[in-house]
mmCIF file of C-alpha atoms and ligand atoms in Angstrom:
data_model
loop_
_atom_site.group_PDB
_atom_site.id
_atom_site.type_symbol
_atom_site.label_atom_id
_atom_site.label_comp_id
_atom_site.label_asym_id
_atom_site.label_seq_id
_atom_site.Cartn_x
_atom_site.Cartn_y
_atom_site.Cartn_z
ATOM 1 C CA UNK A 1 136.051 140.404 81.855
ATOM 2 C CA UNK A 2 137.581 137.378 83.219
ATOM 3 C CA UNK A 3 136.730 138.067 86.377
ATOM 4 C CA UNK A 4 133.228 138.603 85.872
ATOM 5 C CA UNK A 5 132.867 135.260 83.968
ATOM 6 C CA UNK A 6 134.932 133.599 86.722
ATOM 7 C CA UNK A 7 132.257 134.932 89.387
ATOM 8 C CA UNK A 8 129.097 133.277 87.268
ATOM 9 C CA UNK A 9 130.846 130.569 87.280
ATOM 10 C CA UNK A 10 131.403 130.153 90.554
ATOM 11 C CA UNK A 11 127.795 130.777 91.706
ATOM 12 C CA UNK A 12 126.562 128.243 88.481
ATOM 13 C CA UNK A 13 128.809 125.317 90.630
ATOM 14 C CA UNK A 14 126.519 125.679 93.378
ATOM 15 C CA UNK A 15 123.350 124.538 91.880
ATOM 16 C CA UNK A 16 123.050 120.691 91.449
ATOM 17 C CA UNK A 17 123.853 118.902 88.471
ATOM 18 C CA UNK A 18 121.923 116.156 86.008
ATOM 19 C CA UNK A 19 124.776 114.228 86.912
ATOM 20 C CA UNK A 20 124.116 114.628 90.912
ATOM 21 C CA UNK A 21 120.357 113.757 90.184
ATOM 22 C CA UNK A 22 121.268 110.990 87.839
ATOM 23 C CA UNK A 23 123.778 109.263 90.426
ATOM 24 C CA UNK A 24 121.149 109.163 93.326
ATOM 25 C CA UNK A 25 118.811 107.483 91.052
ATOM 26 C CA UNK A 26 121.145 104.724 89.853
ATOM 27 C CA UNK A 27 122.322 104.492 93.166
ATOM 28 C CA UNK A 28 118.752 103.583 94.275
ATOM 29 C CA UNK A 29 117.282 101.389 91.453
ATOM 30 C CA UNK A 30 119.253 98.295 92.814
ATOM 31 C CA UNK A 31 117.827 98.493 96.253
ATOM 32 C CA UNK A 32 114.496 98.128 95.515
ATOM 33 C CA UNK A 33 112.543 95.781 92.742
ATOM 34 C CA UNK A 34 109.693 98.686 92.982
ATOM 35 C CA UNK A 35 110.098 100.903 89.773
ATOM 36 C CA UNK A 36 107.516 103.515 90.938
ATOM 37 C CA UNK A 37 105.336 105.486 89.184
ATOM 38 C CA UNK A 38 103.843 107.575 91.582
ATOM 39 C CA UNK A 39 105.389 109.097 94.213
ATOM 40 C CA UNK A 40 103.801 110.387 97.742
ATOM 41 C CA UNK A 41 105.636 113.465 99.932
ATOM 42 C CA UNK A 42 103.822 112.953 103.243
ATOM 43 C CA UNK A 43 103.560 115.934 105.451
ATOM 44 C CA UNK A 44 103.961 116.612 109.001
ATOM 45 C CA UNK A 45 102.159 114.043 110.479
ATOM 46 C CA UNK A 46 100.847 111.998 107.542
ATOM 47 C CA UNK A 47 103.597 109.410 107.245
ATOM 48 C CA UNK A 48 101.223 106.893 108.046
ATOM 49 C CA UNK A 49 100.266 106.108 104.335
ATOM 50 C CA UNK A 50 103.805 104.736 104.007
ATOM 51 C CA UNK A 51 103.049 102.351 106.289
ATOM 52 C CA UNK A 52 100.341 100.636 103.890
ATOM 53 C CA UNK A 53 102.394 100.176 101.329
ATOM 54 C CA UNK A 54 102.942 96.449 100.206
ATOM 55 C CA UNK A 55 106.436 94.727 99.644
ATOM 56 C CA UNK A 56 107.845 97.502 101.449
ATOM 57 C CA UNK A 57 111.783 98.519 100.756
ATOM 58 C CA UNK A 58 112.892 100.966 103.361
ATOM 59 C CA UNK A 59 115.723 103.498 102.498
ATOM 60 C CA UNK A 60 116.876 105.920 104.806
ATOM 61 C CA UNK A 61 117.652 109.052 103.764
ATOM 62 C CA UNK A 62 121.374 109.141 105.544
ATOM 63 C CA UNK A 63 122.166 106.241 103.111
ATOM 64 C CA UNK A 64 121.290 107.866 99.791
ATOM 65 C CA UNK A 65 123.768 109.550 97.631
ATOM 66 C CA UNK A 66 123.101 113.692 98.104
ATOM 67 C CA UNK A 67 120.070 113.780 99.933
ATOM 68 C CA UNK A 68 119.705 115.423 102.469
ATOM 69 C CA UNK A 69 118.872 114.884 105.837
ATOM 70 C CA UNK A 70 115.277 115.525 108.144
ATOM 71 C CA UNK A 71 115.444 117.533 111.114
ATOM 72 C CA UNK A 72 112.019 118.095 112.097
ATOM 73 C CA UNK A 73 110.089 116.805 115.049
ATOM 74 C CA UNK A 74 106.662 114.853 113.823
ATOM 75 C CA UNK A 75 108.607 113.963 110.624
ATOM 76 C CA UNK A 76 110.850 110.765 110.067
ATOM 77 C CA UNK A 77 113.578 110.293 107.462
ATOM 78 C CA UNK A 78 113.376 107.935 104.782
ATOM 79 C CA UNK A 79 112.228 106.577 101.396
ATOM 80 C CA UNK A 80 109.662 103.604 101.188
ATOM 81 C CA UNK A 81 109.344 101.911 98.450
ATOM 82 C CA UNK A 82 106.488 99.267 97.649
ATOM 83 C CA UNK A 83 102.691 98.736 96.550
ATOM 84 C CA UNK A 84 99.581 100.758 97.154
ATOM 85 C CA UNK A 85 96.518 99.448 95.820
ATOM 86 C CA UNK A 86 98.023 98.102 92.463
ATOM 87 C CA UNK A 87 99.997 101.135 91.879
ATOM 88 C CA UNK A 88 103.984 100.875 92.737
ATOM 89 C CA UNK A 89 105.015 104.168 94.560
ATOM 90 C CA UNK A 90 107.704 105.722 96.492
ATOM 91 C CA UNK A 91 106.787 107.257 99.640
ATOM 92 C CA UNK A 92 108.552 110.062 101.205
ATOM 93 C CA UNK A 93 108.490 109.702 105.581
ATOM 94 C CA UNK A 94 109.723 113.111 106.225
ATOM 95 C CA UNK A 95 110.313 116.093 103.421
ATOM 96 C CA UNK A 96 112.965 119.254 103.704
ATOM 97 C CA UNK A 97 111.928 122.567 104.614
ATOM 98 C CA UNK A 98 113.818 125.913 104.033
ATOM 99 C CA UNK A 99 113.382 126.588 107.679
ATOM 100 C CA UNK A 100 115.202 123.620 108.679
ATOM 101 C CA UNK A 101 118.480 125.562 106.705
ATOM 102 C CA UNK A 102 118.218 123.210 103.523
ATOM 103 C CA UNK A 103 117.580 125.470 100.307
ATOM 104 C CA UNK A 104 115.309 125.383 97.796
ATOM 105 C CA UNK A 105 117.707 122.941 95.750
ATOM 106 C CA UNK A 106 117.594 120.378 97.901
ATOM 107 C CA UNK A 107 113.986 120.897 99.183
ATOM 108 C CA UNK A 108 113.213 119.829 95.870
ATOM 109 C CA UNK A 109 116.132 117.405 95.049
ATOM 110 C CA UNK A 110 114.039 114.256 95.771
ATOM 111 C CA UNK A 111 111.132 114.937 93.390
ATOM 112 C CA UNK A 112 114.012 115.150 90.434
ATOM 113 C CA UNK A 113 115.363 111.678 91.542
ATOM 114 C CA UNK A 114 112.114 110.441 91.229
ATOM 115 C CA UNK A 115 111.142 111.445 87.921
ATOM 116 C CA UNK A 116 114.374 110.231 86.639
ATOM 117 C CA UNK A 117 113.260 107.049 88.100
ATOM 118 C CA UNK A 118 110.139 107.304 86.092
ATOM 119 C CA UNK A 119 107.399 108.686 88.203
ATOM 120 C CA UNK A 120 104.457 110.639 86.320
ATOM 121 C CA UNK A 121 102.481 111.557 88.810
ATOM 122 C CA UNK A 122 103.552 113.187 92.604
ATOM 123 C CA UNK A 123 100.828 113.369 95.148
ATOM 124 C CA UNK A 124 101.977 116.065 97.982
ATOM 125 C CA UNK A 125 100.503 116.227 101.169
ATOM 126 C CA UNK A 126 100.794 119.171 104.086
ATOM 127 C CA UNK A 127 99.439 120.566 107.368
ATOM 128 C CA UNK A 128 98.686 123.931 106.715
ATOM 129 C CA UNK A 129 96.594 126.878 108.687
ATOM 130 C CA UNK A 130 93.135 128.108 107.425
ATOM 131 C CA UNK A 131 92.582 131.669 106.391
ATOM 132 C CA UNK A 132 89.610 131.012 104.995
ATOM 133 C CA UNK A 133 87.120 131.213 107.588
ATOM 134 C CA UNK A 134 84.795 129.139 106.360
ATOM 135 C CA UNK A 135 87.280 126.104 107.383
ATOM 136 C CA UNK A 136 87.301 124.289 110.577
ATOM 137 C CA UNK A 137 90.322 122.315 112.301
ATOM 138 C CA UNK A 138 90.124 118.497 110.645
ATOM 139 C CA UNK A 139 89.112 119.967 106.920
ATOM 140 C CA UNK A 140 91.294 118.295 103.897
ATOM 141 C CA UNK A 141 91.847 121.083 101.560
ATOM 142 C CA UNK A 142 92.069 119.970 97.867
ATOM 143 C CA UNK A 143 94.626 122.144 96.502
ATOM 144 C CA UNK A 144 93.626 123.668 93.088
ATOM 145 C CA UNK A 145 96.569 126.753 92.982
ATOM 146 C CA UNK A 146 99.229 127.813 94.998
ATOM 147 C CA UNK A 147 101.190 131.187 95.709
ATOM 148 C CA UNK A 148 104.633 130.274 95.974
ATOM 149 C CA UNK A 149 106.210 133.376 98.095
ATOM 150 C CA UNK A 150 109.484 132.206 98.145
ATOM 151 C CA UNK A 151 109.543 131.486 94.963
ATOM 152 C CA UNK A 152 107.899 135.585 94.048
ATOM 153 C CA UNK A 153 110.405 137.153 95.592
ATOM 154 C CA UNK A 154 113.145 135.352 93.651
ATOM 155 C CA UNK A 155 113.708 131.847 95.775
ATOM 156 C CA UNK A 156 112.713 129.737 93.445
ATOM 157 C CA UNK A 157 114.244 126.136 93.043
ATOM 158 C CA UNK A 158 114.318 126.929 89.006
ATOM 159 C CA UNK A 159 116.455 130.233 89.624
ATOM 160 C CA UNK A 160 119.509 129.310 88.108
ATOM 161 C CA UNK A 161 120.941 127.623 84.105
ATOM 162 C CA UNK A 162 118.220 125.350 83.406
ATOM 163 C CA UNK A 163 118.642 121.508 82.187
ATOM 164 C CA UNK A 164 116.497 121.327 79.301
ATOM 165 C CA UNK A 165 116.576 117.596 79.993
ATOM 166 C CA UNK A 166 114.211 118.307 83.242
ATOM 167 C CA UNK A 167 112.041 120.658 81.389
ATOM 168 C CA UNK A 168 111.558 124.219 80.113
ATOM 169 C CA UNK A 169 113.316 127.993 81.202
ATOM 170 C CA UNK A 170 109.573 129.478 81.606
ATOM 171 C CA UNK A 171 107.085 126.729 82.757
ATOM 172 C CA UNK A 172 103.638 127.840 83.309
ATOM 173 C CA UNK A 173 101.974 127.386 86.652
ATOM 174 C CA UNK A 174 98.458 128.022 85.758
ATOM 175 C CA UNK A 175 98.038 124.203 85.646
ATOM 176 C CA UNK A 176 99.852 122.858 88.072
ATOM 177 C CA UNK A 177 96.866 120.858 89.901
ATOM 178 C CA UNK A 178 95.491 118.303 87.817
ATOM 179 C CA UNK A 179 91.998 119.054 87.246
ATOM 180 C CA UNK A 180 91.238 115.312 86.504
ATOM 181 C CA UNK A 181 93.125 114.111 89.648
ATOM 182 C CA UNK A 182 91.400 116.824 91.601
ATOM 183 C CA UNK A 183 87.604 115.565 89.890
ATOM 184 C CA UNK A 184 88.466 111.880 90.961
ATOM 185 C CA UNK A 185 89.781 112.871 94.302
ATOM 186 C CA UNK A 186 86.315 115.040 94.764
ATOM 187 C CA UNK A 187 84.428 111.820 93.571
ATOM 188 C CA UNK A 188 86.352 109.431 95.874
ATOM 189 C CA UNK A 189 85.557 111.932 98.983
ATOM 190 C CA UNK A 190 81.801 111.936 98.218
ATOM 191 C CA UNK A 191 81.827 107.885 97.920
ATOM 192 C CA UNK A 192 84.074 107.559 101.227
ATOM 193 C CA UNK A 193 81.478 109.981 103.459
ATOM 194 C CA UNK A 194 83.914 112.414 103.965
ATOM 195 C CA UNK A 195 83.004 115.091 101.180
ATOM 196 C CA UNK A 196 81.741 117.384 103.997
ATOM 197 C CA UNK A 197 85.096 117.436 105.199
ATOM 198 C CA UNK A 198 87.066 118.252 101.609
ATOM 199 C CA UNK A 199 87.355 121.532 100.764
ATOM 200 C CA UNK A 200 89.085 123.332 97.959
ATOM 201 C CA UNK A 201 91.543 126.319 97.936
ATOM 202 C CA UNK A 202 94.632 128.177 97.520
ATOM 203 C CA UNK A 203 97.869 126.943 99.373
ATOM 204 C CA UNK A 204 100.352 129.871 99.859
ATOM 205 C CA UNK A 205 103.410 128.888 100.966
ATOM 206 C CA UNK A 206 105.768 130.637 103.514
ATOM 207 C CA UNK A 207 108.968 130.619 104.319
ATOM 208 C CA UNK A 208 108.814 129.826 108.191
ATOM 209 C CA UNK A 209 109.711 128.654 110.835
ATOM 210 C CA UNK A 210 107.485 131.745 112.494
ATOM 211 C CA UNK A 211 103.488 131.310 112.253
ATOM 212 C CA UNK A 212 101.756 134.239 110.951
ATOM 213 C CA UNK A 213 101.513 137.653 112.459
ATOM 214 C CA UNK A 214 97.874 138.615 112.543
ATOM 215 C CA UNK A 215 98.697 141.546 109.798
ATOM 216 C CA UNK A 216 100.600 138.383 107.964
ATOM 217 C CA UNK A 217 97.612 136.011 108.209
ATOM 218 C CA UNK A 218 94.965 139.089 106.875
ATOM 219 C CA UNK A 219 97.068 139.910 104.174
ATOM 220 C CA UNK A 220 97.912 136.530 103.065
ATOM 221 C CA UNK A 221 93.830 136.278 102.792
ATOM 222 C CA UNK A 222 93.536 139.380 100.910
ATOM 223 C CA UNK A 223 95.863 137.766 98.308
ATOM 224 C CA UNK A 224 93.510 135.159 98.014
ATOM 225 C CA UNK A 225 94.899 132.258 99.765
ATOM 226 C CA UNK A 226 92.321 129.881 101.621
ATOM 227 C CA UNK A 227 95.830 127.974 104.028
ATOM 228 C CA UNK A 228 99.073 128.596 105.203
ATOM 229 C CA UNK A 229 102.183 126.418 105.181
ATOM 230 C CA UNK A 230 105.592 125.707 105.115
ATOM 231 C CA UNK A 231 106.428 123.951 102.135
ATOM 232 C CA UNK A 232 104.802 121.671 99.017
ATOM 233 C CA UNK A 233 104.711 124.851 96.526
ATOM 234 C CA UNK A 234 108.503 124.510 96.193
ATOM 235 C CA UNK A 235 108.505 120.609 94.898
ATOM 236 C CA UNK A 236 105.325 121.396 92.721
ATOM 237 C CA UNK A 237 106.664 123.756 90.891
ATOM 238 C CA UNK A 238 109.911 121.335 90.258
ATOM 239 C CA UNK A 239 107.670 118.678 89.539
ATOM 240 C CA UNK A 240 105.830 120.436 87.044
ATOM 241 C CA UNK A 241 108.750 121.625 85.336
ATOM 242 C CA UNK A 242 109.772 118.125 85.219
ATOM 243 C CA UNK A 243 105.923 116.812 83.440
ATOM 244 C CA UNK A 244 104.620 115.216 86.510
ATOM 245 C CA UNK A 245 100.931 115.443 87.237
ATOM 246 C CA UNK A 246 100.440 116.795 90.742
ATOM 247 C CA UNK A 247 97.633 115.930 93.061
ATOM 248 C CA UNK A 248 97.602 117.939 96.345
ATOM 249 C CA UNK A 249 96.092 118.024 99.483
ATOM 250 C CA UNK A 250 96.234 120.283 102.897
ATOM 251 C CA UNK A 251 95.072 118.943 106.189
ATOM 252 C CA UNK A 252 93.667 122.314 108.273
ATOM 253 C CA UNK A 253 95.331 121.735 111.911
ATOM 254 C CA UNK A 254 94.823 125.379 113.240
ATOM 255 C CA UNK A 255 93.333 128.485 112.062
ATOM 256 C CA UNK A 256 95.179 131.126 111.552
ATOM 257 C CA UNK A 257 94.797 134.192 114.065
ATOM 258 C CA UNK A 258 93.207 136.694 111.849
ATOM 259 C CA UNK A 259 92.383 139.213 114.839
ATOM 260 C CA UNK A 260 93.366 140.805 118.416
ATOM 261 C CA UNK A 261 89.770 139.169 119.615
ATOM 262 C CA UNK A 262 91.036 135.817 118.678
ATOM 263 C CA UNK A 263 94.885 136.546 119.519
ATOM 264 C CA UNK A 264 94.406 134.007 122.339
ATOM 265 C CA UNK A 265 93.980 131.447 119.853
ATOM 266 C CA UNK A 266 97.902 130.911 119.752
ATOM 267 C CA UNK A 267 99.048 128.782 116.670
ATOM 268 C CA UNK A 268 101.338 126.027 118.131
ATOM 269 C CA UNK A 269 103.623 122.996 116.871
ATOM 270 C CA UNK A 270 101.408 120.328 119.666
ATOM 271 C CA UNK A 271 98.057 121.647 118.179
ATOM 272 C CA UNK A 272 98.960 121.075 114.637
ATOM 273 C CA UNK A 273 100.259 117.318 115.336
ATOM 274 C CA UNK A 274 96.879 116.319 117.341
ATOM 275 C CA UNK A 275 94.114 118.064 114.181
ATOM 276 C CA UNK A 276 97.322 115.326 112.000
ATOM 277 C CA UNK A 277 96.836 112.795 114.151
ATOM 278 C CA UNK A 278 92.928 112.896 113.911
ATOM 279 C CA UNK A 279 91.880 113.580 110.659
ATOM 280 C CA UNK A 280 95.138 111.746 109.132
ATOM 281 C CA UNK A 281 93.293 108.383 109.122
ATOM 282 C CA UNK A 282 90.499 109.896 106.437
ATOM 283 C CA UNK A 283 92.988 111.554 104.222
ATOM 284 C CA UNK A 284 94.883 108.388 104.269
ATOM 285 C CA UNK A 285 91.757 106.582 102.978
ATOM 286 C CA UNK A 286 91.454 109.086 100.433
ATOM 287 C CA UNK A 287 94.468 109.104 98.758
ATOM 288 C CA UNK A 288 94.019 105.308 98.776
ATOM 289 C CA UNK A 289 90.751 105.269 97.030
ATOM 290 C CA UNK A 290 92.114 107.483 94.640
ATOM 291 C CA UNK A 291 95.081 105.298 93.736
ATOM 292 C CA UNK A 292 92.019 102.590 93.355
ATOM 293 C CA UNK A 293 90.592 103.802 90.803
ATOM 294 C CA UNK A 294 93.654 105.833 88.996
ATOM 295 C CA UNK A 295 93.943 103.940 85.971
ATOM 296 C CA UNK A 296 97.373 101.847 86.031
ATOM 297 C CA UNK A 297 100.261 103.657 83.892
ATOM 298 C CA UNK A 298 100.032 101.474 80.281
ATOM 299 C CA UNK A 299 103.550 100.160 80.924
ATOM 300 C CA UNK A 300 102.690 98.501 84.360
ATOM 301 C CA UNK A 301 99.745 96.427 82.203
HETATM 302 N N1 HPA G 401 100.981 128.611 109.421
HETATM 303 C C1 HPA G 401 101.992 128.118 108.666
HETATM 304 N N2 HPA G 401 102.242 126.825 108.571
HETATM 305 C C2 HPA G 401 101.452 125.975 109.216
HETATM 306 C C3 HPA G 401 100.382 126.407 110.001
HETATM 307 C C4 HPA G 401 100.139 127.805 110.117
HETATM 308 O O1 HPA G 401 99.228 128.262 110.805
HETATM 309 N N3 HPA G 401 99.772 125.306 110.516
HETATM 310 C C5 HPA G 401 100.475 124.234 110.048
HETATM 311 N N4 HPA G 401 101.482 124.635 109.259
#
């Protein structure tokens, strides 16, 4: 009997502790004068909002307590702190993938810091293949649901004791996309000229580092996801189990092969950074114009 209770033990010391979370946060309060209440995961690509922030404090991620570390080309590695259109925020230049080897604790890790540093709201941005084939290359898909594979077939970054501190043992999903966030983010699209280009749709999240199979891409549509990625449902779902309001957004960079007549079509890391580089000025704009006109959290007043 010992034994057995020895063995959960064991396995329980792997997952991260309040403490662990708690100690990166106080370790980073003093660095910056920024006490954000939004916080921004840029995808691959899309680190350029970080650059607009105002007052900027720059923290890399190999000087913070227990984060880990980026690996992956087309994303850098660190934490900016400062001022986007009246709203303080914390930026992340580079996010963790389970492909890279990191798991789905400390994929997530960050968004727990910055809760605890009391963000509310997490905007998440991605590059992501379309399934749906009424998408082109350059499209921002407004995420309104995910499918979290990972997290289906039991990889989920809330598999483990939970801290009733962060939230609840069962959170429901069925809301994690703020519908208000996604009617101002619609709104802001239509006023900036690019509501042609926004889209709505499903995000379903894979594991990586592969791109789809063409029997993986058709049956990932026949679930009912509109894009492919690697990442963003894992820190949702950590977010929301924390109480933060999540605004997401995909930017289409390929389409996923669905057939052998388009098998030439061959997805590839170069293509996906070029659709980034092009469209990432508009979606830039847009998450700007939504911070514009997101009312200012009561305390900041
Ligand atoms: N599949 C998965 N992830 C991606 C893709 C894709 O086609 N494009 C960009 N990220």
């Amino acid at each position: 009997m010992q034994g057995r209770f020895h063995t959960f033990h064991t396995k329980a010391l792997m997952y991260t502790s309040y403490e662990d979370y708690e100690a990166t946060a106080k370790w980073l309060l003093p660095q910056t004068e920024q006490r954000p209440k939004v916080a921004i995961i840029c995808g691959s690509g899309l680190g350029g909002l970080a650059e607009k922030l105002e007052n900027r404090d720059v923290i890399p991620y190999r000087d913070i307590p227990n984060f880990p570390q980026t690996t992956v080309e087309g994303h850098q590695g660190q934490l900016v702190f400062g001022t986007l259109e009246g709203h303080q925020c914390v930026c992340m230049q580079g996010r963790f993938h389970t492909y890279e080897g990191f798991d789905v604790y400390q994929v997530t890790y960050p968004v727990r810091v910055f809760s605890l540093l009391g963000v509310r709201t997490l905007v998440v941005t991605n590059a992501a293949g379309g399934l749906n084939s009424s998408f082109s290359v350059g499209d921002i898909m407004l995420i309104k649901d995910h499918i979290n594979m990972p997290g289906l077939v039991g990889n989920n970054p809330l598999c483990g004791p939970n801290d009733d501190r962060f939230g609840v043992r069962f959170p429901c999903m069925s809301d994690a996309y703020d519908r208000d966030l996604m009617a101002l983010a619609q709104q802001t699209a239509e006023e900036q000229g690019i509501g042609a280009f926004l889209q709505q749709g499903v995000y379903c999240m894979v594991g990586g580092p592969t791109y789809e199979s063409i029997a993986e891409g058709r049956a990932l549509r026949t679930l009912g996801a509109d894009a492919v990625g690697m990442s963003t449902a894992l820190e949702v779902v950590v977010a929301r189990h924390c109480g933060l309001r999540v605004l997401g957004f995909s930017l289409i960079t390929n389409k996923v092969v669905m057939s052998d007549d388009d098998s030439t079509l061959k997805a590839n890391h170069a293509e996906v950074l070029v659709a980034c580089n092009n469209r990432a000025q508009d979606l830039q704009g847009l998450v700007r114009g939504i911070l514009a006109q997101m009312p200012l959290d009561p305390e900041d007043l």
